[in-house]
Each structure stands twice: as C-alpha cells, then as structure tokens.
Short mmCIF file of C-alpha atoms and ligand atoms in Angstrom, two decimals:
data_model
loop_
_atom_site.label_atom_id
_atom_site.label_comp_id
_atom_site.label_asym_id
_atom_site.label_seq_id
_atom_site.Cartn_x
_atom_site.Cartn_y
_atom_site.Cartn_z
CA UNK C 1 -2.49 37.32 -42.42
CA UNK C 2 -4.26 37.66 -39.14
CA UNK C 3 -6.64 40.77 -38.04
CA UNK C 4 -4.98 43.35 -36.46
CA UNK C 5 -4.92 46.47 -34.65
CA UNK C 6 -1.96 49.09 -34.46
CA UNK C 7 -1.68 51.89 -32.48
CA UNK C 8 2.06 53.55 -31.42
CA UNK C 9 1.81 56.88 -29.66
CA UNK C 10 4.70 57.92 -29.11
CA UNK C 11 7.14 61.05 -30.61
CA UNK C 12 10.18 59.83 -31.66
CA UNK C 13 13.02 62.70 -31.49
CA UNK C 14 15.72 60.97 -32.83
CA UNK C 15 19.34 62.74 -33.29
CA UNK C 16 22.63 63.93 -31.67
CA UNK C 17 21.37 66.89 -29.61
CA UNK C 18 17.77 65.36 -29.11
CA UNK C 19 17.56 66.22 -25.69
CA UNK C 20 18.54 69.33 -25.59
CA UNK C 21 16.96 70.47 -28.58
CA UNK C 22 13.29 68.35 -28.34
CA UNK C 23 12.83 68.21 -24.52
CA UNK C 24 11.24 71.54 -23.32
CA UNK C 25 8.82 70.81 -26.19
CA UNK C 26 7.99 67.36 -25.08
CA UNK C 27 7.82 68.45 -21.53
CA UNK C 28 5.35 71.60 -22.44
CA UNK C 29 3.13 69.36 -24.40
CA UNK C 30 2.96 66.52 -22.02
CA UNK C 31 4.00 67.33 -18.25
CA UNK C 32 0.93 68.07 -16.17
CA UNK C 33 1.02 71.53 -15.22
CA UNK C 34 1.90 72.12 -11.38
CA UNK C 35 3.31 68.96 -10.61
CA UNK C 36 6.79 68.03 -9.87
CA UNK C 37 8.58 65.40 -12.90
CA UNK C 38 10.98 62.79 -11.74
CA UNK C 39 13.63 61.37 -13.71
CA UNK C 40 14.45 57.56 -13.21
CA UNK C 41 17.76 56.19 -14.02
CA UNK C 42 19.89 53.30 -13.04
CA UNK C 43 23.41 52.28 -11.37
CA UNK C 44 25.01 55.69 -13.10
CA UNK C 45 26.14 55.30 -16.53
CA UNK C 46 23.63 58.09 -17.66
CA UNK C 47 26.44 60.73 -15.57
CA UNK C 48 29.11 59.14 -17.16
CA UNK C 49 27.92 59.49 -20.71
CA UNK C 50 25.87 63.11 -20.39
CA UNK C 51 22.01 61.93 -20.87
CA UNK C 52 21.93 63.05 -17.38
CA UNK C 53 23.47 66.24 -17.22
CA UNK C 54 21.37 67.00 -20.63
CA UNK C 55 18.12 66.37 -19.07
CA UNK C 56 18.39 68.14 -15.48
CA UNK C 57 20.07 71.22 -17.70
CA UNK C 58 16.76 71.38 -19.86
CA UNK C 59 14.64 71.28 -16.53
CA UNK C 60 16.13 73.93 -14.90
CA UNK C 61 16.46 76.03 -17.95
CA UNK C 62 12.19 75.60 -17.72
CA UNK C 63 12.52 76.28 -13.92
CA UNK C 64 12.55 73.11 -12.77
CA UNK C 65 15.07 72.57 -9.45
CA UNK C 66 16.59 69.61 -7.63
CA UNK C 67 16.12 71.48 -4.41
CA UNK C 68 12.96 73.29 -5.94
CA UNK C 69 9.56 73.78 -3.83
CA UNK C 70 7.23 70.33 -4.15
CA UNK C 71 4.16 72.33 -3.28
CA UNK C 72 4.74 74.87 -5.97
CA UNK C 73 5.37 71.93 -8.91
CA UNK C 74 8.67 73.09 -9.20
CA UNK C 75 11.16 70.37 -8.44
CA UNK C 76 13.24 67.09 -9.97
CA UNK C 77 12.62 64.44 -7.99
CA UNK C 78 15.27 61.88 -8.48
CA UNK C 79 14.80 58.21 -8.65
CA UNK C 80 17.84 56.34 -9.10
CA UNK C 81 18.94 52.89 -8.39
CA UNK C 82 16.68 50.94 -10.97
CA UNK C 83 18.63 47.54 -11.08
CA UNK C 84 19.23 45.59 -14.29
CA UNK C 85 16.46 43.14 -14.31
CA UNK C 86 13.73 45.30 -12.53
CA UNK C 87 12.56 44.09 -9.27
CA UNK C 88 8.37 44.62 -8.17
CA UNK C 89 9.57 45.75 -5.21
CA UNK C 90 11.69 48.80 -6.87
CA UNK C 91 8.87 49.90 -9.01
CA UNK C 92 6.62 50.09 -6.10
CA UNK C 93 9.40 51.94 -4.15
CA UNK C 94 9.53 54.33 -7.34
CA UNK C 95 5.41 54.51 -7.07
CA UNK C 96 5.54 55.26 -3.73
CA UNK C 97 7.95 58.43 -4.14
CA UNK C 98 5.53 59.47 -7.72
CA UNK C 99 2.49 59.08 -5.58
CA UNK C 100 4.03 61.26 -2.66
CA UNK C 101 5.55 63.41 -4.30
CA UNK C 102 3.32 65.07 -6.63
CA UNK C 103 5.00 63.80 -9.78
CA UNK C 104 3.26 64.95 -13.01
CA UNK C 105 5.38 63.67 -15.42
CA UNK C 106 8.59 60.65 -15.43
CA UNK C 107 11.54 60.32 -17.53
CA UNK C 108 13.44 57.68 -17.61
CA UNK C 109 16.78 58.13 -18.54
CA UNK C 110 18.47 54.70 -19.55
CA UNK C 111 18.24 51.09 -21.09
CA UNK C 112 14.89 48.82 -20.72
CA UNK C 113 15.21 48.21 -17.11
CA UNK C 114 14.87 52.21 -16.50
CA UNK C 115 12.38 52.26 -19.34
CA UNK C 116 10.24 49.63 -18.00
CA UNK C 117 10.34 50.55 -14.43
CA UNK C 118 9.37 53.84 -15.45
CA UNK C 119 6.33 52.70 -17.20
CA UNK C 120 5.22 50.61 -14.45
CA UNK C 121 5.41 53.65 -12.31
CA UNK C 122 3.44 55.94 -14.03
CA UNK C 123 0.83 52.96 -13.98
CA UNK C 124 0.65 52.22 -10.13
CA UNK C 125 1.26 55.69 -8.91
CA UNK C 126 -2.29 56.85 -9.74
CA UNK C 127 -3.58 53.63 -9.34
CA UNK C 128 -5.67 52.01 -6.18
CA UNK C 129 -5.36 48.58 -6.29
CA UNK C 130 -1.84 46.37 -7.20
CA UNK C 131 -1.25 46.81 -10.86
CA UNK C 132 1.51 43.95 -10.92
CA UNK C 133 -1.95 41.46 -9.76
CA UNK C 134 -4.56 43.27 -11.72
CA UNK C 135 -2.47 44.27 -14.89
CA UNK C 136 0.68 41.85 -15.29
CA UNK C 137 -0.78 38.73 -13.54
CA UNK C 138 -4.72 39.39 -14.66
CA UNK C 139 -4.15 41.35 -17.64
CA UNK C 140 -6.97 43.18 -16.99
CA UNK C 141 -8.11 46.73 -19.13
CA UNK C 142 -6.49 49.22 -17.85
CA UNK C 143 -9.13 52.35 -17.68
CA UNK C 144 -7.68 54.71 -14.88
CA UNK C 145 -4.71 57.74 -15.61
CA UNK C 146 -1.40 57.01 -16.15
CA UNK C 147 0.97 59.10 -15.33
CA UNK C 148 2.63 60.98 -18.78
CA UNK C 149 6.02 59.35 -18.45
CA UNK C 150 8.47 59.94 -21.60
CA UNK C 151 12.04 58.27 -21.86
CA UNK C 152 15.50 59.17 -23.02
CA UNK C 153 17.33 55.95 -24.53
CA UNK C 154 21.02 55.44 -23.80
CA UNK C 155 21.33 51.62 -24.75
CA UNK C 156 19.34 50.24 -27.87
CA UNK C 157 17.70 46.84 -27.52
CA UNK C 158 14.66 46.08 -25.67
CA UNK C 159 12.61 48.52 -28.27
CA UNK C 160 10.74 49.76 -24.64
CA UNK C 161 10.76 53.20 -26.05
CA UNK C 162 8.34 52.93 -29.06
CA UNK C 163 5.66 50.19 -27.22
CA UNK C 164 4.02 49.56 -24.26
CA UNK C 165 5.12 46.61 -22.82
CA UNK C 166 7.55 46.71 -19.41
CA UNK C 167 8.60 43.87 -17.79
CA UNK C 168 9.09 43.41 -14.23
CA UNK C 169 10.46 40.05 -11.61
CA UNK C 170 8.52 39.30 -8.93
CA UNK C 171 11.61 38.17 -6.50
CA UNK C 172 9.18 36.56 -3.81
CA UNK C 173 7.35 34.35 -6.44
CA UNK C 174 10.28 34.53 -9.29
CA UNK C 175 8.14 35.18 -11.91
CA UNK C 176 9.16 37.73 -14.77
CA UNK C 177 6.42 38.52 -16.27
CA UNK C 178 5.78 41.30 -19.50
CA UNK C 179 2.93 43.08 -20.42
CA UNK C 180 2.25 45.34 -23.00
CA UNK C 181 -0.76 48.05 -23.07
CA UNK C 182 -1.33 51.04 -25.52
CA UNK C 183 -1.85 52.86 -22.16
CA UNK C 184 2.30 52.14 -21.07
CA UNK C 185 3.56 53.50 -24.56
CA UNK C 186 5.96 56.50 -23.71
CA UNK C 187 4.29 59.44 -24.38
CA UNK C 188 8.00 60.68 -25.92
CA UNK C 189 11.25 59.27 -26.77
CA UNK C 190 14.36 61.32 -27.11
CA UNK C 191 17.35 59.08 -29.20
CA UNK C 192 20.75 60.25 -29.10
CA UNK C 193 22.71 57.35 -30.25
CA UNK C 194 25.80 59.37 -28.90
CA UNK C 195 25.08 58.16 -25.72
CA UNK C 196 25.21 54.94 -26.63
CA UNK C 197 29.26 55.19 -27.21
CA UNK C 198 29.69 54.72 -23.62
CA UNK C 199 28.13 51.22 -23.23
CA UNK C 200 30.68 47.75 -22.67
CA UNK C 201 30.91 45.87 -25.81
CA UNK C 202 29.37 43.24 -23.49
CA UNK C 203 25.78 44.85 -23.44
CA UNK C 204 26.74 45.93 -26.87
CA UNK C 205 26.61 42.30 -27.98
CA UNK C 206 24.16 41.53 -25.81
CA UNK C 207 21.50 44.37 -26.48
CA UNK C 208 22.28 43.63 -30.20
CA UNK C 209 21.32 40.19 -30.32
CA UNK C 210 17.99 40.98 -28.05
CA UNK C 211 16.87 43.28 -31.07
CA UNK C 212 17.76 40.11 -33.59
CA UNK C 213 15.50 38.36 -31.06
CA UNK C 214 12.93 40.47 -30.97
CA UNK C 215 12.74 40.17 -34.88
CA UNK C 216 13.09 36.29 -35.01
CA UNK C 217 10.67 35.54 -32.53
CA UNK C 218 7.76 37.70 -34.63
CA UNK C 219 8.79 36.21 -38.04
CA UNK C 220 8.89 32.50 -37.16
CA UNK C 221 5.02 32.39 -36.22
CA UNK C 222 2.01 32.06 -38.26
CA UNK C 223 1.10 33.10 -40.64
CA UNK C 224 3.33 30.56 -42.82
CA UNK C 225 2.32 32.43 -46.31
CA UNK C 226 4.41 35.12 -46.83
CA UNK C 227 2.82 38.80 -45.82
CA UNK C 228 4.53 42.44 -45.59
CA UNK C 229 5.46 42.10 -42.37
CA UNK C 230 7.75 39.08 -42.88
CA UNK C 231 9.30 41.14 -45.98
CA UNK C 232 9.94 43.98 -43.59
CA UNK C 233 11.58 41.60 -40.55
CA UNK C 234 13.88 39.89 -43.39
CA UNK C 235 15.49 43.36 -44.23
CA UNK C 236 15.70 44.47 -40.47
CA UNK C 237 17.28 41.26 -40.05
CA UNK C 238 19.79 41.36 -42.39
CA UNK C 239 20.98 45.12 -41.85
CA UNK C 240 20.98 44.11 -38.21
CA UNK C 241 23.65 41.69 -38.91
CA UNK C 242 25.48 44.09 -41.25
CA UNK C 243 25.61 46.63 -38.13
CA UNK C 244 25.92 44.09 -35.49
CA UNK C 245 29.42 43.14 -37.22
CA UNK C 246 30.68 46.86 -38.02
CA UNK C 247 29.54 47.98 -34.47
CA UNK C 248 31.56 45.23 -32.77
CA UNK C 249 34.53 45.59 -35.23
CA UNK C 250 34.20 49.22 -34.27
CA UNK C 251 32.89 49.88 -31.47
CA UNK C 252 32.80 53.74 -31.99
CA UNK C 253 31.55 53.42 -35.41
CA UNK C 254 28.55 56.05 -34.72
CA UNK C 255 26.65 55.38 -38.02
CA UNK C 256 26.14 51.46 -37.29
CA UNK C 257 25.34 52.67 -33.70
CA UNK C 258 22.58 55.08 -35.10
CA UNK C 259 21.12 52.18 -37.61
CA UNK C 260 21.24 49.35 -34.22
CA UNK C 261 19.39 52.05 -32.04
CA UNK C 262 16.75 52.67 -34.82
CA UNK C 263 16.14 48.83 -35.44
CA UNK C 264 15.32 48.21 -32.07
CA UNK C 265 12.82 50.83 -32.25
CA UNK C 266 11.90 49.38 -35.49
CA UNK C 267 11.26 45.93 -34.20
CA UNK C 268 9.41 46.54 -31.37
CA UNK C 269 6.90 49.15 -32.61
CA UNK C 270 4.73 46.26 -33.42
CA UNK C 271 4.77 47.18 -37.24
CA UNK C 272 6.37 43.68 -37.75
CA UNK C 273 3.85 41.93 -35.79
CA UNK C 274 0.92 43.18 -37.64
CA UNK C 275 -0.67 40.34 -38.74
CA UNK C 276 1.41 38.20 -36.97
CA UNK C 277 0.57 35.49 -34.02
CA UNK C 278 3.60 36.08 -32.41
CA UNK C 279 6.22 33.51 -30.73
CA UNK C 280 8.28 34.51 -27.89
CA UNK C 281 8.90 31.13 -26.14
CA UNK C 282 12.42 31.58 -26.41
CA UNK C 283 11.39 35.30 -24.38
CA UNK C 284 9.56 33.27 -21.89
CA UNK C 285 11.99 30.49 -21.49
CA UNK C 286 15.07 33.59 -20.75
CA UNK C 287 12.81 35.38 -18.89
CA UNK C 288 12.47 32.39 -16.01
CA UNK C 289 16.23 31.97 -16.19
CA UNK C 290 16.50 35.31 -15.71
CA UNK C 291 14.02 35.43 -12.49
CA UNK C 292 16.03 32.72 -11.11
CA UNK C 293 19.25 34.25 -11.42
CA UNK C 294 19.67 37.30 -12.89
CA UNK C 295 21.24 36.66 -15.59
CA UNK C 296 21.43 38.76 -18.81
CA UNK C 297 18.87 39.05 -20.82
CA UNK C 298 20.42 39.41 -24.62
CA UNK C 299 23.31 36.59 -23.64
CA UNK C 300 20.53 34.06 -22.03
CA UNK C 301 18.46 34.95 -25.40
CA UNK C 302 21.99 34.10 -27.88
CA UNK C 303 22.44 30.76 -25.38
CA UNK C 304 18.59 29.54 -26.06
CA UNK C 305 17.81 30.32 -29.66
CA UNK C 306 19.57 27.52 -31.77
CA UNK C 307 18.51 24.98 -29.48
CA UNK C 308 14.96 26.34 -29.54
CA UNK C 309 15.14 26.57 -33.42
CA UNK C 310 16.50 23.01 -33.81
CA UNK C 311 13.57 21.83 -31.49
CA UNK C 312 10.77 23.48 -33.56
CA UNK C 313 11.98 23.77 -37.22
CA UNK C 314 9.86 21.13 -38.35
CA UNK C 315 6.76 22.36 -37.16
CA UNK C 316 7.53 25.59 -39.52
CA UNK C 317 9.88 24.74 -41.81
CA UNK C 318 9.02 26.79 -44.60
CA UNK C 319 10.32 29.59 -43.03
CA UNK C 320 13.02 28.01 -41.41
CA UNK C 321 14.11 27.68 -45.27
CA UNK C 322 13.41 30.80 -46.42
CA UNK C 323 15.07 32.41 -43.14
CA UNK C 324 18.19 30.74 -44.91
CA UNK C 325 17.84 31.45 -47.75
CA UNK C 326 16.35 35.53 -47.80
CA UNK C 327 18.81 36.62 -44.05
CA UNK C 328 22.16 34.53 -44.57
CA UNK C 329 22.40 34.23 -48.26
CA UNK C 330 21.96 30.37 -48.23
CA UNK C 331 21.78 28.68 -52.25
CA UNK C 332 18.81 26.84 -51.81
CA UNK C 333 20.11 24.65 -54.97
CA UNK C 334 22.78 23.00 -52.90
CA UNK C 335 20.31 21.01 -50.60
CA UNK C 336 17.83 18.08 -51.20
CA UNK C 337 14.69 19.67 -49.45
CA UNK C 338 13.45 22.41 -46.89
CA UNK C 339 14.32 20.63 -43.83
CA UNK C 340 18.54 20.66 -44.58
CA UNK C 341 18.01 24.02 -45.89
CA UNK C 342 16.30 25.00 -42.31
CA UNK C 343 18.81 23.37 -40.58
CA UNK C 344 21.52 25.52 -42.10
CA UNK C 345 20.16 28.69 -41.61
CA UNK C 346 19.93 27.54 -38.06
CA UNK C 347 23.75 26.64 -38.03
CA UNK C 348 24.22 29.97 -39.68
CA UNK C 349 22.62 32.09 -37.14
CA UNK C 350 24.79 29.89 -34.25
CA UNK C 351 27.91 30.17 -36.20
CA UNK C 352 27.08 33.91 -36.28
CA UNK C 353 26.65 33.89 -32.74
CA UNK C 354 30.26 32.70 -32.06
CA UNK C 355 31.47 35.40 -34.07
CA UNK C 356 30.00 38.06 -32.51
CA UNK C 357 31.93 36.59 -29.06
CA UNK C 358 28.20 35.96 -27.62
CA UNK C 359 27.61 33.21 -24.72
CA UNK C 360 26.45 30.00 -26.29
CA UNK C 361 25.88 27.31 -22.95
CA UNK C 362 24.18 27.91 -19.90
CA UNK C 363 27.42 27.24 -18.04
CA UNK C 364 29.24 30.90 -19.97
CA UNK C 365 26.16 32.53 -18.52
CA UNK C 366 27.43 31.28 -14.86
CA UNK C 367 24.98 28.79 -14.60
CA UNK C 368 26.75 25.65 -11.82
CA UNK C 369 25.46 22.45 -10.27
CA UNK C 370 23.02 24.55 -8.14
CA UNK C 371 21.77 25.72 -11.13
CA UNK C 372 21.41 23.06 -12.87
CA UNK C 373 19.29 21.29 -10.29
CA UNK C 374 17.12 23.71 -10.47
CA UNK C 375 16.46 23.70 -14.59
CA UNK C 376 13.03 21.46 -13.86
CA UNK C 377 11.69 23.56 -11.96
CA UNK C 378 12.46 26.37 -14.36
CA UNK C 379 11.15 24.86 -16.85
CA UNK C 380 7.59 24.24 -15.12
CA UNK C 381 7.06 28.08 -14.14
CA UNK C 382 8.03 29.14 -17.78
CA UNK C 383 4.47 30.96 -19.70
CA UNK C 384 3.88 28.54 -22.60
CA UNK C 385 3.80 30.68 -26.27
CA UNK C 386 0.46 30.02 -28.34
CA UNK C 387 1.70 32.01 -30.95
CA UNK C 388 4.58 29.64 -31.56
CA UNK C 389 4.48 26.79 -34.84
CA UNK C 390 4.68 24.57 -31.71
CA UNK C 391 3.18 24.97 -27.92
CA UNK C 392 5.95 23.38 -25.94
CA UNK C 393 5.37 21.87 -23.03
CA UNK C 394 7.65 21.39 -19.57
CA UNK C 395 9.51 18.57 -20.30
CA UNK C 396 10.32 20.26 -23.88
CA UNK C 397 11.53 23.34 -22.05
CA UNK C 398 13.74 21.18 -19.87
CA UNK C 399 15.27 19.34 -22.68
CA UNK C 400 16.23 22.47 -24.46
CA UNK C 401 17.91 23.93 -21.36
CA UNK C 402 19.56 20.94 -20.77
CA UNK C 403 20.42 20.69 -24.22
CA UNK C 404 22.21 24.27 -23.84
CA UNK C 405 24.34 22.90 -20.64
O1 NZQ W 501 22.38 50.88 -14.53
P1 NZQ W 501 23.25 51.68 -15.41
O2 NZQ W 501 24.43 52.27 -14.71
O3 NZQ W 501 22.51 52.68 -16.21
O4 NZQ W 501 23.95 50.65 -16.47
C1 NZQ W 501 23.21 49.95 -17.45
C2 NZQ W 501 23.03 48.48 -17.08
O5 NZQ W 501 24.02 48.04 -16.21
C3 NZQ W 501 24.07 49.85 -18.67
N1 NZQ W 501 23.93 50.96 -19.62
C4 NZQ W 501 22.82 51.43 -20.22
N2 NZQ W 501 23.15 52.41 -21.08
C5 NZQ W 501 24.50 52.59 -20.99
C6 NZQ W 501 24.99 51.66 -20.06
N3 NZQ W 501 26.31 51.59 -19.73
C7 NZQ W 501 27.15 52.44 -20.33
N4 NZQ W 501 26.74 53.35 -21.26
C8 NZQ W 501 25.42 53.44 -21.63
N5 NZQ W 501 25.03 54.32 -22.56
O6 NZQ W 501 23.64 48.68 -19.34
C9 NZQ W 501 23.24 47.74 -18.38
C10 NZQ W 501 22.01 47.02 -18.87
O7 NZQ W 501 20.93 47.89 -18.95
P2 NZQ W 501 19.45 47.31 -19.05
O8 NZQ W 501 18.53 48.46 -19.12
O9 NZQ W 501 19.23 46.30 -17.98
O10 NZQ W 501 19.50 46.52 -20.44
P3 NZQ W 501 18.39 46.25 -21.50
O11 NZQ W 501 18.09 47.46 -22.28
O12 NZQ W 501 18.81 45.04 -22.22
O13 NZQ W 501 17.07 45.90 -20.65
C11 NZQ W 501 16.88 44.61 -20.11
C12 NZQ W 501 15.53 44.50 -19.45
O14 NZQ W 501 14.47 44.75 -20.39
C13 NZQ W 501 13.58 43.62 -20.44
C14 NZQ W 501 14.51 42.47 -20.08
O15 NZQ W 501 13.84 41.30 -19.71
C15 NZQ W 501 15.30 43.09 -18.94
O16 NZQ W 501 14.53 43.12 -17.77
N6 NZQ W 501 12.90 43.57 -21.72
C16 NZQ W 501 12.01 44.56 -22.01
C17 NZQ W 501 11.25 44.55 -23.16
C18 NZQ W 501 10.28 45.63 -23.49
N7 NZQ W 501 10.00 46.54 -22.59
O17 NZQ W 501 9.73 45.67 -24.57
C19 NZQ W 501 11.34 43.48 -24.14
C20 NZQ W 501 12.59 42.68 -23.99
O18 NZQ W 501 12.41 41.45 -24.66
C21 NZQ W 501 13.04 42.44 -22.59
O19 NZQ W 501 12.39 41.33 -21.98
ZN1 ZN W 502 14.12 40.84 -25.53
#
C-alpha cells in the first residue's frame, strides 16, 4: 500500500437524544468564550423534523438568545437559506455575517450542503484574503484560525461530518470544486439518526447511493494487491446494500437508518483511503454536471457509475472481479476469465441501481437538448482523477456522458 497520513478530529456523539444530551458539552469545550455562535441551516426541514428546535433549546438553556446582546457574546445568530448545491456567493454572504457579527463558534444543522457551507465559513470569516482562490483553486496550506464550527447531521451521505473536505460552485465560472484540509474537520458532530425519518425517499435513495460512491470510488484505485483498507470497503459495501434495501422497503425502519448514517461517516473518515490513491472521476465528472445545472448529486452519481465502470474495467480488472465476486456474491466458477467476471459485477451494481428506483440516463435527471449541447463543454472543465486505474481525458468524459443519454 501507499504511505499515508491519518488524522480525524472530530467527536462523534452519535444517538437518539445526541443533541440534547452532548451539546452544552461540545459547546463548553469548543465555543470561544464571549463570542456570539451561529447556527447554519438550509430551506427548513431541520423545523420540521426537531434538530432545530433541539439546538436553539440547548443554547438558551446555556444563555444563549436569538434576540440576545452581540456585544456581550450572548446571542444565536441565524444563518439560514444554504441552498442544495452551495453557491460561493452564499458562503461569503454567511462569512460576511460570522465576520460581523462576532461569531465564535458555527453549527450547522443539516445535510452536506449546510455542512460544507459551514466549514467554508469558519475558514473565510477570519481569513484576509479569498479562501475559495487561495484554498479551493490554489490549494494552498492553510496556517491562519478557523473558526470552531461543529455540525448536527440530519441526512446521511456526503460523510462531511467526520472530514474536512466542503465543496462549494462557483456560479460565475461554474466550477464545483472540493477540498479537503485537517483544518475544515468539524470540531464535533452530533448524530441523531431520528432526524433522518423526515427526509423524501428521493434523497433517501439518493444520499444512499452517494455513500456507495464514496466507497467505490476509494476501492477501485491503486493499490491493485489487496490491503486492509479494501477488506474494510468490501464489508461497508455490502452492509450498505443490505440497509440500502431494508431502508427503502421501509422507510421508517430506524435500525437500517442508524447503520446508513454511520457508514457514511464510516466512508468518509478517510480510514478506507489509507493507503489508497484514490479515484473520484466519477465525483469530478457529477460535480461539473452539477455546476451546470444543479442537479442532484447522489442521482447524477447512480446515472454515471456503470458507464464509468464499463469504460475503465480493463485498466483494473482485478478488482473489478473481485468487486463481483467479495460485494454481490458472484461464483467466479461460472465465467471463463476476470474480464466477464468484472463485467458482471458491473451489471450487478446497475441492475441494483434499478431496484433501488434510482435515475439511470442523463435525460431522468432532466437533462434536454440544451443540455445536451452543452455535454462538450462539460466534459472539458471536468478535474481529471490521477488516482484513477485510468486518467481520462475530455473526449473520454464526453463519450461516457453521452453514453448515459
Ligand atoms: O434545505 P433543507 O430544507 O434542509 O432540505 C434538504 C435538502 O433539500 C433536505 N434534507 C436534509 N435533511 C433532511 C432533509 N429533508 C427532510 N428531512 C431531513 N432530515 O435534503 C436536501 C438535500 O440536502 P443536501 O445537504 O444538499 O444533500 P447532501 O447531503 O447530499 O449534500 C450534497 C452536497 O454535498 C456535496 C455535494 O456535491 C453537494 O454539494 N458533497 C460533499 C462532500 C463532502 N463534504 O465530503 C462529498 C460528496 O461527495 C459531495 O460532493
Ligand atoms: Zn459524493
């Protein structure tokens, strides 16, 4: 396997009751004294299924007041509004208010739009210069304080709560862009899979898949020998398909909700990519269709993947076979060699994708002709993977979107 390093800060609460029991202790140990704390959320769902309500209740038990006294530290500053999809433009809105404010401490109270928003907040708030040029565009070290910002999870998928990656679109130059620094992983996470009851089964499926994502995209990359790490993502991967099937056969079944919401975590604390180069093209190739038109996330991810797969199999095909074999149960026995093995692993993950009721063409996702002219050039502004058994280039990317029509 590959050197590595591995570092993941943050508490982990996890637990009906989390917030009220855990969150005067994470906000003694890590709000800065004096200072007002804001709480981020999104369009609303967080009133509708009591993360909300649980939060502002702890910070006024503490003394903490929406229509508190900024100059004594005292109040909640409220930040709603954080869009699906996270626009530049909001977090800098949401830096702005941090900055002015006094804020001393953020919680974000939602799914990985609020999470990463959040965490790009904390970052430019205290900082001088433009953090999306000098930390998502340059990727330069990031030496100055962050603001403590901690988060309280209502939909599992992204995995933003355990790591410090947060991804943001740049609307004027439509490029979504991730980053990930120790310095952005939440200083506290607070995991109350009761709150996740209240999601649509349509981000259900969709946040579901991300996390099977997330979990493919580290396992098919070098190394090709097998290493812990792969043994770990192969049993993630096939609870997460156990779960994935109770949870949308029941969607109040609150023990498969409790085992998706830890996965995520799980797959995205970078224990799984610990020795790993790392993929994500099929991350980078969403992520652009996403900039250009806001689609989901978890149902652009379902749409790419067995295209993507069927493009690059060759180029790793021992674990294409052993993907079939070790996740879906595949007899090795009944096929000539590695490559037909590969291949039905492949159809078994896109068979499984129809089952779950997830989109599988760019046209489901709402894509038209409009669209469609514009796959080239969404193709050209995608970030090529190094990680990946192959380094695609342009026209590659445009054949697999066109292939997903
Ligand atoms: O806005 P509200 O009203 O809160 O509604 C949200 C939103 O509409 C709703 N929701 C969340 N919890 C709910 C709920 N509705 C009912 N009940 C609940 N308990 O769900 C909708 C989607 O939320 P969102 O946060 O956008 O979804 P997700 O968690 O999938 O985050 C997607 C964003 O994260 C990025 C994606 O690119 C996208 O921008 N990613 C972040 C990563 C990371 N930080 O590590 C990695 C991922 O690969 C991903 O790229
Ligand atoms: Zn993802």
């Amino acid at each position: 396997m590959k050197d590595f390093f591995w570092e993941c800060k943050t508490k982990v609460r996890f637990g009906q009751g989390a917030v009220r029991d855990y969150l005067a202790q994470m906000v003694g140990e890590f709000a800065l004294p004096g200072h007002n704390i804001m709480i981020g959320y999104g369009g609303g769902s967080v009133k509708r299924n009591g993360a909300y309500d649980d939060v502002v209740g702890v910070l006024e038990s503490l003394g903490y007041s929406r229509d508190g006294n900024a100059a004594d530290g005292n109040m909640i500053v409220e930040f709603p509004g954080i869009m699906s999809n996270p626009t530049l433009k909001r977090m800098r809105e949401g830096a702005d208010l941090a900055s002015l404010m006094d804020v001393g401490l953020i919680i974000a109270i939602g799914g990985g739009s609020v999470m990463d928003c959040c965490k790009a907040i904390a970052v430019q708030a205290q900082y001088k210069g433009d953090a999306w040029e000098d930390f998502w565009m340059k990727g330069l070290p990031m030496t100055h304080d962050v603001i403590p910002c901690g988060v309280v999870v209502t939909m599992p998928a992204t995995g933003s709560e355990v790591n410090g990656c947060a991804v943001l679109t740049n609307e004027d130059t439509k490029i979504k862009c991730d980053r990930d620094y120790p310095e952005m992983n939440p200083a506290f996470a607070l995991m109350d899979p009761a709150y996740t009851l209240t999601m649509p089964v349509r981000q259900l499926k969709a946040g579901t898949f991300d996390i099977l994502s997330h979990i493919m995209e580290t396992y098919f990359s070098f190394p090709l020998e097998d290493n812990p790490a792969d043994d770990v993502s192969e049993g993630l991967m096939r609870g997460l398909i156990r779960d994935f099937r109770a949870a949308v056969a029941d969607p109040e079944d609150l023990q498969a909700r409790s085992n998706i919401m830890w996965t995520a975590s799980l797959a995205e604390n970078r224990i799984i990519k610990t020795g790993k180069s790392k993929d994500f093209q099929a991350h980078n190739m969403e992520h652009q269709l996403s900039a250009y038109t806001n689609c989901n996330h978890g149902e652009g991810l379902a749409v790419l993947h067995p295209a993507y797969y069927r493009h690059i199999y060759k180029d790793g095909v021992y674990k294409f076979a052993r993907f079939a074999e070790r996740v879906w149960g595949i007899n090795a026995a009944d096929y000539a060699n590695d490559y037909d093995l590969a291949l039905a692993g492949i159809d078994a993950l896109e068979d499984f994708i129809k089952e779950m009721g997830l989109p599988t063409t760019l046209r489901e996702l709402g894509f038209g002709d409009e669209e469609r002219e514009l796959l080239p050039e969404i193709a050209e502004s995608c970030f090529v993977s190094h990680g990946a058994f192959r380094v695609m280039t342009a026209e590659e990317i445009l054949k697999i979107y066109e292939k997903c029509w």
